[in-house]
Coordinates of C-alpha atoms and ligand atoms in Angstrom, one line a residue:
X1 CA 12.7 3.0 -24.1
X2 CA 13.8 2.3 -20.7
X3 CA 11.9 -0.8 -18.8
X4 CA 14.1 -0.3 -15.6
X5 CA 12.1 2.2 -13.2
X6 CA 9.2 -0.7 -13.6
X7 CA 9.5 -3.2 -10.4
X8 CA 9.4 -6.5 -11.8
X9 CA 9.5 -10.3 -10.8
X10 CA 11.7 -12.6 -12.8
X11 CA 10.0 -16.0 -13.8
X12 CA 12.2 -16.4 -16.7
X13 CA 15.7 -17.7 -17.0
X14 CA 17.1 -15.5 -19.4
X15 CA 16.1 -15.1 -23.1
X16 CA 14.2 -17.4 -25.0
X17 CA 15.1 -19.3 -28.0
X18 CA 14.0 -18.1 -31.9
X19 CA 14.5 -21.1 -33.6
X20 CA 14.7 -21.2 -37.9
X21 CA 12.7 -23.3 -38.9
X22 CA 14.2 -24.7 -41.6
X23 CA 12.1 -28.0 -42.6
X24 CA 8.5 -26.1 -42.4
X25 CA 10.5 -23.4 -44.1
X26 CA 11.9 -25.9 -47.0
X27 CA 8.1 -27.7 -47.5
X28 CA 6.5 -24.3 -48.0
X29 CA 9.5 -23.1 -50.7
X30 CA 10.1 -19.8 -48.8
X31 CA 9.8 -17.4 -46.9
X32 CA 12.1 -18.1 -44.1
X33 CA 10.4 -19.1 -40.7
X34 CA 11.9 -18.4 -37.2
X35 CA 9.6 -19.3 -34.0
X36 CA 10.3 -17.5 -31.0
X37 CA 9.7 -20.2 -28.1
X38 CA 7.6 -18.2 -25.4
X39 CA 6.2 -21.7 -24.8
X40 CA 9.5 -22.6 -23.1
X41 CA 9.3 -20.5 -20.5
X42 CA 9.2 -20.4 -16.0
X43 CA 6.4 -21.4 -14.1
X44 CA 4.2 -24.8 -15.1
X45 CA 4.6 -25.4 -18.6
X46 CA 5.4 -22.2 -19.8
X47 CA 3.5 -19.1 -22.0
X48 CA 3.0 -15.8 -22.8
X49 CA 0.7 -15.1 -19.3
X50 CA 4.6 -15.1 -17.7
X51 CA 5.9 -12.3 -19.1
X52 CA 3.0 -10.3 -18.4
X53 CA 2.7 -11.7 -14.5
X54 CA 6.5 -10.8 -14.2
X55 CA 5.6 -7.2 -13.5
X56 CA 1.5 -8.1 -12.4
X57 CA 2.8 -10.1 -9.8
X58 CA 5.7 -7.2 -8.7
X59 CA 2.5 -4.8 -8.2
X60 CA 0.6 -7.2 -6.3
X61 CA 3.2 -7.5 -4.0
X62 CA 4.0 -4.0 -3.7
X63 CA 0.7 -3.5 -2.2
X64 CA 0.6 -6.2 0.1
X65 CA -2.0 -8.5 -1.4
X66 CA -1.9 -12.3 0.3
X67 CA -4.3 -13.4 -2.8
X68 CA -4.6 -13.0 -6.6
X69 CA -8.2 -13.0 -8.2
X70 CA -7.9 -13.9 -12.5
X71 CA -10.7 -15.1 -14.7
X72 CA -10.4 -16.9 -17.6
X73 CA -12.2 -19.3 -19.9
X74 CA -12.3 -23.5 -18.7
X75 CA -9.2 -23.9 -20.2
X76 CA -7.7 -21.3 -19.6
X77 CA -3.9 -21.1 -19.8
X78 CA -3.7 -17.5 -18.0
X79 CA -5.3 -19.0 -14.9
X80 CA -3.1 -21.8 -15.0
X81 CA 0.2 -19.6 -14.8
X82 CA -1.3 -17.0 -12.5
X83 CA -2.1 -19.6 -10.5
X84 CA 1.5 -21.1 -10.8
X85 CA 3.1 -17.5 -9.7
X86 CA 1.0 -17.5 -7.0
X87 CA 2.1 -20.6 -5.5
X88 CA 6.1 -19.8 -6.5
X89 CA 5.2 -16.4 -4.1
X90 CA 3.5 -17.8 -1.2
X91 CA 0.1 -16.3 -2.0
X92 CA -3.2 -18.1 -2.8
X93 CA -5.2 -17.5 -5.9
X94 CA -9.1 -17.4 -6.4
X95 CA -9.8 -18.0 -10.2
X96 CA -13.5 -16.7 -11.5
X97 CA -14.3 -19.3 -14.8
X98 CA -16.1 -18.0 -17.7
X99 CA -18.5 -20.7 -19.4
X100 CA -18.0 -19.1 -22.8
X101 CA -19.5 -22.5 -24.5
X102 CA -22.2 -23.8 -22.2
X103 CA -21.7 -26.7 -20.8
X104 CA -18.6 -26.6 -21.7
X105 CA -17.2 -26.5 -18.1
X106 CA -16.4 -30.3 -16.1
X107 CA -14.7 -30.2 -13.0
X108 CA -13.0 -33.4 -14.0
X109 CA -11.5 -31.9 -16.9
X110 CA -8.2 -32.8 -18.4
X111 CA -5.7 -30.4 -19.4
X112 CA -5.4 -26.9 -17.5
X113 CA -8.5 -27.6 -15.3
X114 CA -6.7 -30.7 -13.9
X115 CA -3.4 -27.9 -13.2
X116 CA -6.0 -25.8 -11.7
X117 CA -6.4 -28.8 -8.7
X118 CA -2.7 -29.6 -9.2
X119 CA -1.6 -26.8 -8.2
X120 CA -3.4 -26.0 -5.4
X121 CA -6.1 -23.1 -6.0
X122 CA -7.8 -21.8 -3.5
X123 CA -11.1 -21.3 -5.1
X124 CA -12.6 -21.6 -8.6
X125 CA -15.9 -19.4 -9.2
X126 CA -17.9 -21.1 -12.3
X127 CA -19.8 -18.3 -14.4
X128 CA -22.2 -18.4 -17.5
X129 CA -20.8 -16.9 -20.4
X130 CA -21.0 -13.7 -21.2
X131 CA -20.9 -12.4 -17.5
X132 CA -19.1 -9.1 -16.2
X133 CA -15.9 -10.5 -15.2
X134 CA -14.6 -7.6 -13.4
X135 CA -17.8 -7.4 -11.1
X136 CA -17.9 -11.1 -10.8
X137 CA -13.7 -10.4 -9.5
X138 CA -14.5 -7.8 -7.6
X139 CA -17.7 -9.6 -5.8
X140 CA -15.0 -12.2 -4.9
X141 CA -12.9 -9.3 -3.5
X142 CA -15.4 -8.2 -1.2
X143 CA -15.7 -11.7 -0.1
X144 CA -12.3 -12.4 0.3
X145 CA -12.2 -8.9 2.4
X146 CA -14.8 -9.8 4.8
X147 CA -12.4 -13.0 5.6
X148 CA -9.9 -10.7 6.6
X149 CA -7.7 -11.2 3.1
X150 CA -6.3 -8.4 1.0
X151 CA -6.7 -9.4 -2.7
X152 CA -5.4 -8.4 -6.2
X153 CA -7.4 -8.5 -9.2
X154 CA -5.4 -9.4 -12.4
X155 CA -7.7 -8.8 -15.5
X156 CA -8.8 -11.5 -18.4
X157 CA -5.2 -12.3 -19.9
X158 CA -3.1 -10.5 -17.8
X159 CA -3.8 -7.5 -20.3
X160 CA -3.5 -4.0 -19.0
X161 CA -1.2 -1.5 -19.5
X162 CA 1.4 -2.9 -16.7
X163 CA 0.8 -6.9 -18.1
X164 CA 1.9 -5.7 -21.6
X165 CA 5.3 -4.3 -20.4
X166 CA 6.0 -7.9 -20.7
X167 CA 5.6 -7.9 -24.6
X168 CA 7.4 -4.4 -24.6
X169 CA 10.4 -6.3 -23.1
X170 CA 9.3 -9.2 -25.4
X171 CA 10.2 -6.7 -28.3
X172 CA 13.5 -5.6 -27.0
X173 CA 14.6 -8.9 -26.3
X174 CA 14.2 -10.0 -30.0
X175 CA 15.6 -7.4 -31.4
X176 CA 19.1 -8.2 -29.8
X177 CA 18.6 -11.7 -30.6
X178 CA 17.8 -10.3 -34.5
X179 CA 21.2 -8.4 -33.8
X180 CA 22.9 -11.1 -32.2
X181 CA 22.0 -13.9 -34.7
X182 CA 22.4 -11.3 -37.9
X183 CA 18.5 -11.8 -39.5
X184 CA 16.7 -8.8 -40.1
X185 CA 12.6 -10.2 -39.3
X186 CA 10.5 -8.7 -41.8
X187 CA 7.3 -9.8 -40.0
X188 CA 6.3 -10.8 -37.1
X189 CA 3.0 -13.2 -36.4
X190 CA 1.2 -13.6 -33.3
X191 CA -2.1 -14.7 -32.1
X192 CA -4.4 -12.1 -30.6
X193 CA -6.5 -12.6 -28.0
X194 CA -7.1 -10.0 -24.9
X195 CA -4.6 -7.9 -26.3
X196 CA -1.5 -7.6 -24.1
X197 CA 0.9 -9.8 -26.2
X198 CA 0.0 -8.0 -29.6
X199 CA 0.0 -4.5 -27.9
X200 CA 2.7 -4.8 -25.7
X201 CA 5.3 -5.9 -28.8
X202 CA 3.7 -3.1 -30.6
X203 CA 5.0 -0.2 -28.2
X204 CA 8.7 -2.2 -27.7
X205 CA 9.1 -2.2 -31.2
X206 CA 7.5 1.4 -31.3
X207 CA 9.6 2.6 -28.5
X208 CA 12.9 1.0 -30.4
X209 CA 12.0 2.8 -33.5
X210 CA 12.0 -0.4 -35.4
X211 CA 9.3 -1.1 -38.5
X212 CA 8.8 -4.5 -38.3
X213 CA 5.0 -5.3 -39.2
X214 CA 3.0 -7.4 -36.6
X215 CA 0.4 -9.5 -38.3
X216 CA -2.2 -10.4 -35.2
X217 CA -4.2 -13.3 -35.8
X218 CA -7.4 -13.2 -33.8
X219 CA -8.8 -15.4 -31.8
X220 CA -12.0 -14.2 -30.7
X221 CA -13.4 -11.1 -31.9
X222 CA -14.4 -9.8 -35.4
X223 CA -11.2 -7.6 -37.2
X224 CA -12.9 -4.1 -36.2
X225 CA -13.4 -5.2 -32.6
X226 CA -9.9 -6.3 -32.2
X227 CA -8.4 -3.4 -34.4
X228 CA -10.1 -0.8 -31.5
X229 CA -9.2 -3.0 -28.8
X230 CA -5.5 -3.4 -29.5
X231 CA -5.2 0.7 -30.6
X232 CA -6.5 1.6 -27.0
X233 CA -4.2 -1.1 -25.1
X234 CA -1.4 0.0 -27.2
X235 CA -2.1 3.4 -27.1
X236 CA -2.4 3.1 -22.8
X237 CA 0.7 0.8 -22.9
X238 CA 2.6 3.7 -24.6
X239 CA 1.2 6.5 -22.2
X240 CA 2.7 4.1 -19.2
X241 CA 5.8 4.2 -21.3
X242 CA 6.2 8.0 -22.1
X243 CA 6.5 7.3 -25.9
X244 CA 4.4 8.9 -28.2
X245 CA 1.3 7.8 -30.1
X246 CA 1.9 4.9 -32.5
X247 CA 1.3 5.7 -36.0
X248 CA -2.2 5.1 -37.5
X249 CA -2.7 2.0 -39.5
X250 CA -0.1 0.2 -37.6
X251 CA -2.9 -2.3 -36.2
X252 CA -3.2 -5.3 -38.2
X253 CA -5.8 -7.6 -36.9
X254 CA -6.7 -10.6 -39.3
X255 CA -10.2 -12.4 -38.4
X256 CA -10.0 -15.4 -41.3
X257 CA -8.8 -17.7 -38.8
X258 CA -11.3 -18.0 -35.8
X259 CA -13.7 -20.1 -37.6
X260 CA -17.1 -20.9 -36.0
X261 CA -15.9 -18.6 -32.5
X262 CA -13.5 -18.4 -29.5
X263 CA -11.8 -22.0 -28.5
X264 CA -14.2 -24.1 -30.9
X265 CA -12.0 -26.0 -33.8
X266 CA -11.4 -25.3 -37.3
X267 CA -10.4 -27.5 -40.3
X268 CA -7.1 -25.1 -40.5
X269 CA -6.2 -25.5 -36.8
X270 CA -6.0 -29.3 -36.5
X271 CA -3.9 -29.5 -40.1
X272 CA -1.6 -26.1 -38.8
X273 CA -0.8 -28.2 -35.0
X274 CA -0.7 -31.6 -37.1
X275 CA 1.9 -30.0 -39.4
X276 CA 4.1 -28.6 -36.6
X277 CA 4.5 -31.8 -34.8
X278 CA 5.3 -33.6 -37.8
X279 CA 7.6 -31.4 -39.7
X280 CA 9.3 -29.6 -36.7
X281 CA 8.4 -31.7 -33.6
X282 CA 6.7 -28.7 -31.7
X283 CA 3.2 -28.9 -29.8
X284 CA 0.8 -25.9 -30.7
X285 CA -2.2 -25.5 -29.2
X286 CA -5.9 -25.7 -30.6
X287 CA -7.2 -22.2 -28.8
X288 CA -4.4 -19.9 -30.2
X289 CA -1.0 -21.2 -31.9
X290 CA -3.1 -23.4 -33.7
X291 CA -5.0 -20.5 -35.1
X292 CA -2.3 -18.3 -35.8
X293 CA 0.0 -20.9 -37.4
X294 CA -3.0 -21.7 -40.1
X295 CA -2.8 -17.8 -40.2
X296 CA 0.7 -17.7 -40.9
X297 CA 0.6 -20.7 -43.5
X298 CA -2.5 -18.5 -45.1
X299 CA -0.5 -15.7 -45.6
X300 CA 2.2 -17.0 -47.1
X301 CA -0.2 -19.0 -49.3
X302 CA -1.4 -15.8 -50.2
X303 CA 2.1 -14.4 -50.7
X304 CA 2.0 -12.0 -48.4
X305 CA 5.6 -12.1 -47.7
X306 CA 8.0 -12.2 -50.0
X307 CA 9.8 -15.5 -50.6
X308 CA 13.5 -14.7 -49.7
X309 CA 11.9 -13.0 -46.7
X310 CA 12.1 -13.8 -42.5
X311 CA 9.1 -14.3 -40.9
X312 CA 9.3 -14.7 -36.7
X313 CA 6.3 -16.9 -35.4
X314 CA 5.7 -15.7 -31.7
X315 CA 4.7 -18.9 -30.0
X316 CA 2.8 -18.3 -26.9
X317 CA 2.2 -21.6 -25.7
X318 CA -0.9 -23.5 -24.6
X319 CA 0.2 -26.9 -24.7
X320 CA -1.6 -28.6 -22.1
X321 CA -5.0 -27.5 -23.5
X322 CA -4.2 -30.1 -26.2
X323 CA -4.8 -33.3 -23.8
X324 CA -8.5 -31.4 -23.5
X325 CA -9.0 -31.9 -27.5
X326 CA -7.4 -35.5 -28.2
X327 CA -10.2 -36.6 -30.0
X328 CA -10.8 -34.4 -32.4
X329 CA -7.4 -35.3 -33.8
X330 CA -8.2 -39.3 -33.7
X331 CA -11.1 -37.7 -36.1
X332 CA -8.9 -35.9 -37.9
X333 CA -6.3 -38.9 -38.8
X334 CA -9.2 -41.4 -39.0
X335 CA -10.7 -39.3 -42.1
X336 CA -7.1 -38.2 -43.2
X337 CA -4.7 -41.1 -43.1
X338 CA -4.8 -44.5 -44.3
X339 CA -1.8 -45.0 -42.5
X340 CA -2.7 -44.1 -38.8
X341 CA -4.5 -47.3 -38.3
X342 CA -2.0 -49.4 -39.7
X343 CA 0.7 -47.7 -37.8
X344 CA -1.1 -48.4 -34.1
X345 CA -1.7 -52.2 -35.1
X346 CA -1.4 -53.8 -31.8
X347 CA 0.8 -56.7 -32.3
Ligands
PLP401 C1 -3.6 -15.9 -23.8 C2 -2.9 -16.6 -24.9 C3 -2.7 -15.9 -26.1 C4 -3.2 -14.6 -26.5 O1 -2.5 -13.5 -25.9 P1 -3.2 -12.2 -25.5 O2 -2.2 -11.4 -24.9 O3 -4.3 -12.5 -24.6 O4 -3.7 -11.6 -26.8 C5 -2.0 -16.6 -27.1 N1 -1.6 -17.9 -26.9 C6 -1.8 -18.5 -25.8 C7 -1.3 -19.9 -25.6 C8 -2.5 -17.9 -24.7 O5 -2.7 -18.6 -23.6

């Protein structure tokens, strides 16, 4: 599989880590867990969206856009870096916001809203949920237009064909690290959302001819939704790629983990993020990581994996949407810990 005929930006500074995680790893008594740290990463804060932009961004400039249109939820951490790689190449950025929980949006928000301001956008368009995104783009398009400006529209996600190349070179990536660090990863676990990340490591691993299983975690959509979501995306992502058809049954979508819907809380996501922090010192995030890492800690409860075996964690990012969900983890330690108000005694 050969990535080079793509035109590409470069946001990131070379590889980034796979850490063991050998504390988390020692508490559950096997298997091995690695993380791959895609939330370390160019451009504010760091994510998943970057890899995808790194080519998104190289089209838009090939045809001579001056302004990127995205959409994404109220916190969403795709609008924040598209955003970000706007500003890093002189362009401006128009972001349409879906109101998937109403009243969910505040213009005063913490977290990636208050980036949104931060860094600079040139317009956010605020829409109830369950609205046409790509006419609600493209209506800004035609705006735009009639102001004399020549716009590209990135899709929810980053996640088309091009966007996933990122994961594809995600994929390659990983398996010289696996190569360079000697471990074999028997699994990989991601969260799935729009598709791009899960699809795009599907075809790099595809196109390397390496049978490492991806367990996606979804976010959002019920198992069968996401299953035919991710087969067509992976499936286009492969035509872009001259490769052949992925084999059938090679989807694994797992829906046990969204709980009551896309970006509300679970039970399992505040313990999964709590648990990271305090055995291994890294921040999840309560919209996806969080999710996926209570999917991973399911699975191995469930012993899915065996226990001498190495399981790689992508993490995506999503940090800053923490700061918009602070207190439902004062909840969480109120009810869960004795300790926690002793511990913030003000002297
Ligand atoms: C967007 C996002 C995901 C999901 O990736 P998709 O490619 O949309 O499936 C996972 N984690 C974080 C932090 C994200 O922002």
């Amino acid at each position: 599989m050969d990535l080079s005929p793509f035109q590409r930006r470069r946001y990131l500074s070379g590889k980034t880590p796979i850490e063991h995680l050998f504390r988390l790893s020692a508490l559950l008594g096997g298997p091995q867990i690695y993380v791959k740290r895609d939330d370390i990463m160019g451009l504010s804060a760091g994510g998943n969206k970057t890899r995808k932009l790194e080519f998104l961004m190289a089209d838009a400039i090939a045809q001579g856009a001056d302004t990127v249109i995205t959409c994404g939820a109220v916190q969403s951490n795709h609008c924040r870096l598209t955003l970000s790689a706007a500003v890093k190449e002189g362009m401006r950025c128009h972001l349409v916001v879906e109101e998937r929980v109403k009243g969910s949006y505040d213009p005063h928000a913490s977290g990636n809203n208050f980036l949104f301001h931060l860094l600079g956008v040139s317009g956010i368009t605020v829409v109830p949920g369950g609205t046409d995104m790509k006419v609600a783009m493209e209506d800004v398009a035609r705006d735009l237009r009639h102001q004399g400006s020549k716009s590209y529209i990135i899709p929810g996600g980053g996640s088309n064909a091009l966007g996933s190349l990122g994961y594809a070179a995600c994929a390659q990536e990983i398996l010289e690290q696996s190569f360079d660090q000697n471990t074999h990863f028997d699994a990989l676990v991601c969260a799935s959302g729009s598709g791009g990340t899960h699809s795009g490591l599907l075809a790099g691993f595809h196109g390397n001819h390496a049978d490492i299983p991806i367990y996606g975690i979804d976010v959002k959509n019920p198992a069968s939704t996401q299953t035919e979501l991710i087969n067509k995306l992976t499936q286009e992502t492969c035509d872009l790629l001259d490769l052949p058809p992925i084999p059938a049954d090679t989807v694994r979508c797992n829906d046990e983990y969204v709980g009551p819907g896309y970006s509300l809380p679970t039970e399992s996501m505040v313990e999964a993020v709590d648990l990271l922090a305090k055995t291994e010192g890294i921040l999840l995030d309560p919209v996806y990581t969080g999710k996926a890492m209570a999917g991973l800690l399911g699975l191995v409860r469930q012993s899915v994996f065996p226990k001498n075996a190495n399981v790689l964690f992508l993490h995506t990012g999503g940090s800053p949407a923490l700061y918009a969900y602070t207190p439902l983890f004062y909840e969480h330690w109120r009810e869960t810990e004795t300790a926690y108000e002793h511990r913030a005694q003000v002297m």
